mmCIF file of N, CA and C in Angstrom:
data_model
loop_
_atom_site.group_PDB
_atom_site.id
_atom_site.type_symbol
_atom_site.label_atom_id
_atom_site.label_comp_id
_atom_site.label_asym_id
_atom_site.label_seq_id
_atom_site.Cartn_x
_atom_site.Cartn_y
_atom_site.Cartn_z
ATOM 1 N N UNK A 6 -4.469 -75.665 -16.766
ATOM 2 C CA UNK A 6 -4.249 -74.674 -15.724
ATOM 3 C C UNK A 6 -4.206 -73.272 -16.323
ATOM 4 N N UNK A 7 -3.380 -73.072 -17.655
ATOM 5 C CA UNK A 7 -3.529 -71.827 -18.285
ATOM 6 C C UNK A 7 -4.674 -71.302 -18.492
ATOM 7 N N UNK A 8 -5.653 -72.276 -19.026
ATOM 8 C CA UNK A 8 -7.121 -71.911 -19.401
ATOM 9 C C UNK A 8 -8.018 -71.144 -18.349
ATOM 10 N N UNK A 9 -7.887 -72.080 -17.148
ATOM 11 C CA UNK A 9 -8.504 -71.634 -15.954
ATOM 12 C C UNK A 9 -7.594 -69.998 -15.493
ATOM 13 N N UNK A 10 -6.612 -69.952 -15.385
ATOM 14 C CA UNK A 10 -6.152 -68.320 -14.722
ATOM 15 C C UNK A 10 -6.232 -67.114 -15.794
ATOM 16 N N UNK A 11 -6.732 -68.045 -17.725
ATOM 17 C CA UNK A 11 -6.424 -66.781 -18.577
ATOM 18 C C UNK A 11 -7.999 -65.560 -17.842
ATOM 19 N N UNK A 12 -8.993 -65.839 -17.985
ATOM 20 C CA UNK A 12 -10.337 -65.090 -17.182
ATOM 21 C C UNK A 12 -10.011 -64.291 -15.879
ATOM 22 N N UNK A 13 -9.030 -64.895 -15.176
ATOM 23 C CA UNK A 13 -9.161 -64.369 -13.923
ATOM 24 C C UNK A 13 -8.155 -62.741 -13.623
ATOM 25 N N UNK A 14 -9.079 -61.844 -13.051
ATOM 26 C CA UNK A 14 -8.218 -60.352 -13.059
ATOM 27 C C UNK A 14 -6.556 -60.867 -12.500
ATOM 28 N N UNK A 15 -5.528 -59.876 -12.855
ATOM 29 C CA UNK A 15 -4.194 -60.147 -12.496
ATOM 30 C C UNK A 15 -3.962 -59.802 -10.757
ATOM 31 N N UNK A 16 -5.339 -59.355 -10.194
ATOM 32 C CA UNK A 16 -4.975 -59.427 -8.472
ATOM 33 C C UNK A 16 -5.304 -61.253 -8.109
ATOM 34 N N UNK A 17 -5.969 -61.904 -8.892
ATOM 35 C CA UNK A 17 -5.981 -63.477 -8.388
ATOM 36 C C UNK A 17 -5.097 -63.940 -8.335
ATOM 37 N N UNK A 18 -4.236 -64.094 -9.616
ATOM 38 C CA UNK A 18 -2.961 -64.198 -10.064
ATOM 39 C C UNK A 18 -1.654 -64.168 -9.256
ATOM 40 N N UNK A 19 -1.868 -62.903 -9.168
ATOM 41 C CA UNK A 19 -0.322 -62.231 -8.487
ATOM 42 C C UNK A 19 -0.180 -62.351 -6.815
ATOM 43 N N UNK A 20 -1.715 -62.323 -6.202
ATOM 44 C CA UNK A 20 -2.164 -61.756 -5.143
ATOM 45 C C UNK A 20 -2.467 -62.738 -4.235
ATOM 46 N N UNK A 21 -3.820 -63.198 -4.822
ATOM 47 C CA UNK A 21 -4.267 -63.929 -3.814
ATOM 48 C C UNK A 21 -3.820 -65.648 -3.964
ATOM 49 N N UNK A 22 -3.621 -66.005 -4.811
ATOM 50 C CA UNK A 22 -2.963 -67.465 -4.948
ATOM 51 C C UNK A 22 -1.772 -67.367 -4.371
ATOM 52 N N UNK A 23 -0.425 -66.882 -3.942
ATOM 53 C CA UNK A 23 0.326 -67.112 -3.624
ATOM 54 C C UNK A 23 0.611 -66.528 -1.896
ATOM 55 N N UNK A 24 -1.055 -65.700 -1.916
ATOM 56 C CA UNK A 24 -1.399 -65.991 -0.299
ATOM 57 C C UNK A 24 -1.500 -66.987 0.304
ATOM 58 N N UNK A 25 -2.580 -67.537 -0.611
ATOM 59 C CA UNK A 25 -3.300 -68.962 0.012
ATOM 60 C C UNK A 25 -1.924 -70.202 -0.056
ATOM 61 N N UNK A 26 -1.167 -70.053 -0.891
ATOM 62 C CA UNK A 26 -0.306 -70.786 -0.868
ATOM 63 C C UNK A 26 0.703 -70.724 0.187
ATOM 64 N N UNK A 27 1.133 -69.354 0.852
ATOM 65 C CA UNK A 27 1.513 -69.418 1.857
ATOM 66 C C UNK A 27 0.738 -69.605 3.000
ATOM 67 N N UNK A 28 -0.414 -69.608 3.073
ATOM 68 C CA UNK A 28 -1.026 -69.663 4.062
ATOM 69 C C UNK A 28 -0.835 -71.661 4.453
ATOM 70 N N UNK A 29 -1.060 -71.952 3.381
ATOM 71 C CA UNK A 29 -1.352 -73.379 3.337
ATOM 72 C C UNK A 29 0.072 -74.253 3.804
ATOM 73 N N UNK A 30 1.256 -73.392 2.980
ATOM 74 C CA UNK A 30 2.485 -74.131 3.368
ATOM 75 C C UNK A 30 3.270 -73.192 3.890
ATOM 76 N N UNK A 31 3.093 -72.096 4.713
ATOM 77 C CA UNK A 31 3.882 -71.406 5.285
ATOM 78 C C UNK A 31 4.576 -72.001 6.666
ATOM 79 N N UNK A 32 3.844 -73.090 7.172
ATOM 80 C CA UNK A 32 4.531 -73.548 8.344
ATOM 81 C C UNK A 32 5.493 -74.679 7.830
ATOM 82 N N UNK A 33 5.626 -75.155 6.846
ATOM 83 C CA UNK A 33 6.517 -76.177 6.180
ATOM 84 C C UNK A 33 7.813 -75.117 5.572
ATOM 85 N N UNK A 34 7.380 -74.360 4.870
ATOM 86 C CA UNK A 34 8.246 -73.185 4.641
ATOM 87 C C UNK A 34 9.457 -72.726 5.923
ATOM 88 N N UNK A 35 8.607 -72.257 7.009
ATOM 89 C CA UNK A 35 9.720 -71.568 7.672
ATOM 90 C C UNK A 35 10.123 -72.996 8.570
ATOM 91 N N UNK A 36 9.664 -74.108 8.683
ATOM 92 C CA UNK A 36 10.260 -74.743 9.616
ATOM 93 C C UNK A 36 11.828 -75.620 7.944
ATOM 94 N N UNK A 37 11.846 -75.359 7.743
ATOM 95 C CA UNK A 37 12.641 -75.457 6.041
ATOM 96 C C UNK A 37 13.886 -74.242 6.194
ATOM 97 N N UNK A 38 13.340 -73.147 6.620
ATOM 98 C CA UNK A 38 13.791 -72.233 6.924
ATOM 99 C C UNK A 38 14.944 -71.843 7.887
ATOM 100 N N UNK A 39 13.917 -72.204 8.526
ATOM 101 C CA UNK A 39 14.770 -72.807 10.128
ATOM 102 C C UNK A 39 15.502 -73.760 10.116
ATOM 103 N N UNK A 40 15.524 -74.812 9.723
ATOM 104 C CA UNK A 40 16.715 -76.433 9.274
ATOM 105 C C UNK A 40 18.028 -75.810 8.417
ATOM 106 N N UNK A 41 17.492 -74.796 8.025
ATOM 107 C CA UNK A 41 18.576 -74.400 7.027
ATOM 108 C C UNK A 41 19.508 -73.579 8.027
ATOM 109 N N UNK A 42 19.145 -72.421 7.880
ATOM 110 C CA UNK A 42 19.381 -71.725 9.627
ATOM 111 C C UNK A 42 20.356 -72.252 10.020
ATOM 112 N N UNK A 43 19.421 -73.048 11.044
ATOM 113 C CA UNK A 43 20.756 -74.428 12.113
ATOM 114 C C UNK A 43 21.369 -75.044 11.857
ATOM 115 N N UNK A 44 21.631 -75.439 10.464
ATOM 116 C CA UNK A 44 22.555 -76.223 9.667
ATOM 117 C C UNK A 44 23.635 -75.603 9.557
ATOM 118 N N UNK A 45 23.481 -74.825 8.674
ATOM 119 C CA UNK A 45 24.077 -72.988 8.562
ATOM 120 C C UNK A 45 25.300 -72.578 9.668
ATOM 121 N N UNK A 46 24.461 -72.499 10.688
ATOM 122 C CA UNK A 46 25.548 -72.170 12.075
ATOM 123 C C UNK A 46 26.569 -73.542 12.594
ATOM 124 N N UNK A 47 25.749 -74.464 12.630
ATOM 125 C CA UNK A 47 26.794 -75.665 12.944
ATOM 126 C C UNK A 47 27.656 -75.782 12.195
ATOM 127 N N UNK A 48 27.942 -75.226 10.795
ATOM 128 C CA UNK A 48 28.679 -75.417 10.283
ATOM 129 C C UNK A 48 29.487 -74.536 10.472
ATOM 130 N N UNK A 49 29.161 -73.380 10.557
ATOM 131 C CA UNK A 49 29.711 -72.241 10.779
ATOM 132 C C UNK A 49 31.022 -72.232 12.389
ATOM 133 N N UNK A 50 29.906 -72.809 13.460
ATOM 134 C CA UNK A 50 30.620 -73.363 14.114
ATOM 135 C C UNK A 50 31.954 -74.524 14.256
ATOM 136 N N UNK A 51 31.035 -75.628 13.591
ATOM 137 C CA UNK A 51 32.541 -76.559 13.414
ATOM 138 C C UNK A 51 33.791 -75.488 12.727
ATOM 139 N N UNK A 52 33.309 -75.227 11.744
ATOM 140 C CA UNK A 52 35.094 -74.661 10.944
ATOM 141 C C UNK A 52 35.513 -73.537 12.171
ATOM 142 N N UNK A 53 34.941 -72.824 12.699
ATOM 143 C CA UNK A 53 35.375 -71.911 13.998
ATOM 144 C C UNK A 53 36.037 -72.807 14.926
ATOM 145 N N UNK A 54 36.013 -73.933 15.345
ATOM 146 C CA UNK A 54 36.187 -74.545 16.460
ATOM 147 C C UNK A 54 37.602 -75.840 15.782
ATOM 148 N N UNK A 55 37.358 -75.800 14.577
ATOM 149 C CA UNK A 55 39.039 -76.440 14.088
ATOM 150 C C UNK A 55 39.778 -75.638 13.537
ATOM 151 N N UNK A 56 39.421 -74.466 13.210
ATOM 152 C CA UNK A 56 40.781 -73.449 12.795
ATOM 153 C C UNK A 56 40.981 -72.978 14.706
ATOM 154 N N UNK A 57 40.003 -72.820 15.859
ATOM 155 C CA UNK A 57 40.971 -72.298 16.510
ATOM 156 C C UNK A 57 41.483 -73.455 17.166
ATOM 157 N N UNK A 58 41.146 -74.837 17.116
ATOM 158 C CA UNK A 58 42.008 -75.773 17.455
ATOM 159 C C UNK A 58 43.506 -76.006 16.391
ATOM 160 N N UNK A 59 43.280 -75.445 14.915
ATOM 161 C CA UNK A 59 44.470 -75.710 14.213
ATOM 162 C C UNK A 59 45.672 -74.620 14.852
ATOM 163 N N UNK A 60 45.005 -73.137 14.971
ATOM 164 C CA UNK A 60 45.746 -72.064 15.745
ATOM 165 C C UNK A 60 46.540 -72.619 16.705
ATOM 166 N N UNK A 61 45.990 -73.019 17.796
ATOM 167 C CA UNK A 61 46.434 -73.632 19.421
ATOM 168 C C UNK A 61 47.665 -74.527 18.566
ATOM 169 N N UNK A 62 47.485 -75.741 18.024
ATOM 170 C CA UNK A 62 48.414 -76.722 17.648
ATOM 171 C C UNK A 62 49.294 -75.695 17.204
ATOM 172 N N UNK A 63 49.523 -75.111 16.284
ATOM 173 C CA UNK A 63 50.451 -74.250 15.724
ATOM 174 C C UNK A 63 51.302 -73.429 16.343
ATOM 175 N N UNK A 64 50.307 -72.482 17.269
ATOM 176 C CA UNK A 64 51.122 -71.848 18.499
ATOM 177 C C UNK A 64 52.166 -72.968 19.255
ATOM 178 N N UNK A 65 51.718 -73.817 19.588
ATOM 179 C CA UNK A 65 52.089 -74.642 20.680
ATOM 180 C C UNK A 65 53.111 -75.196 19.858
ATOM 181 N N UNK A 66 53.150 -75.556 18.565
ATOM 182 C CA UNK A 66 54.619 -76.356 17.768
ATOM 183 C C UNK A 66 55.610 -75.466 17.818
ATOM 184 N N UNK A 67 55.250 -73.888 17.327
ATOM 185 C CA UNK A 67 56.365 -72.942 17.064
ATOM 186 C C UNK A 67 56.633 -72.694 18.091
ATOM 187 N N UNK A 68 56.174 -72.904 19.532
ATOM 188 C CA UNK A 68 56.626 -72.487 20.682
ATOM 189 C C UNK A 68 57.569 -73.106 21.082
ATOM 190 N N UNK A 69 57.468 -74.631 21.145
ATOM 191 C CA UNK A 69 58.136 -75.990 21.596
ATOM 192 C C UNK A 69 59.437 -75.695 20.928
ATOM 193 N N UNK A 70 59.129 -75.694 19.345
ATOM 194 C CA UNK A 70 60.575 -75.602 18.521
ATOM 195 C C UNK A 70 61.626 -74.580 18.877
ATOM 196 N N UNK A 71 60.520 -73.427 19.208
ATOM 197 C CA UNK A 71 61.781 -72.613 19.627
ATOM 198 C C UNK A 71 62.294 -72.985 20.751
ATOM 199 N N UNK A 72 61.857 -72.974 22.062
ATOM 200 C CA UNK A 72 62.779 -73.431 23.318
ATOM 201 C C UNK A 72 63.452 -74.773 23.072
ATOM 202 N N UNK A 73 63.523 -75.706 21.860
ATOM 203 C CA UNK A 73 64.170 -76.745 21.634
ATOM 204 C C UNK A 73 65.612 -76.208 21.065
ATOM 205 N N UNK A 74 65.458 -74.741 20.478
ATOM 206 C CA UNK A 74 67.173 -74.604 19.447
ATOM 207 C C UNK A 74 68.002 -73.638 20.131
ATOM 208 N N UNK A 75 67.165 -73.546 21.718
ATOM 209 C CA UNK A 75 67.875 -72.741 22.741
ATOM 210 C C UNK A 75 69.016 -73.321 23.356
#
């Protein structure tokens, strides 16, 4: 592979091979992209949605306790 790119000017190189390479796998790329993404947020979501369920429990214990030592 070295042999073959040492001849070739540094716009093949730099330029146009890693066009064609996106061209070729750019829809595998962003749908990769995208999985990551949505993964990303669901997760993001779950921990949002048990800290404010841990909040609620918490509120609701220190609340109870207090009208209990009334």
């Amino acid at each position: 592979m070295r042999e073959i790119l040492t001849g070739m000017p540094w716009w093949v190189k730099w330029v146009a091979i890693p066009l064609i390479a996106l061209v070729v796998f750019g829809g595998m790329i962003a749908s990769f992209v995208g999985f990551v993404i949505w993964l990303l947020f669901k997760v993001l979501l779950f921990v949002a949605i048990v800290g404010g369920l841990i909040y609620v429990v918490r509120k609701f214990m220190s609340s109870s306790s207090s009208k209990g030592d009334r």
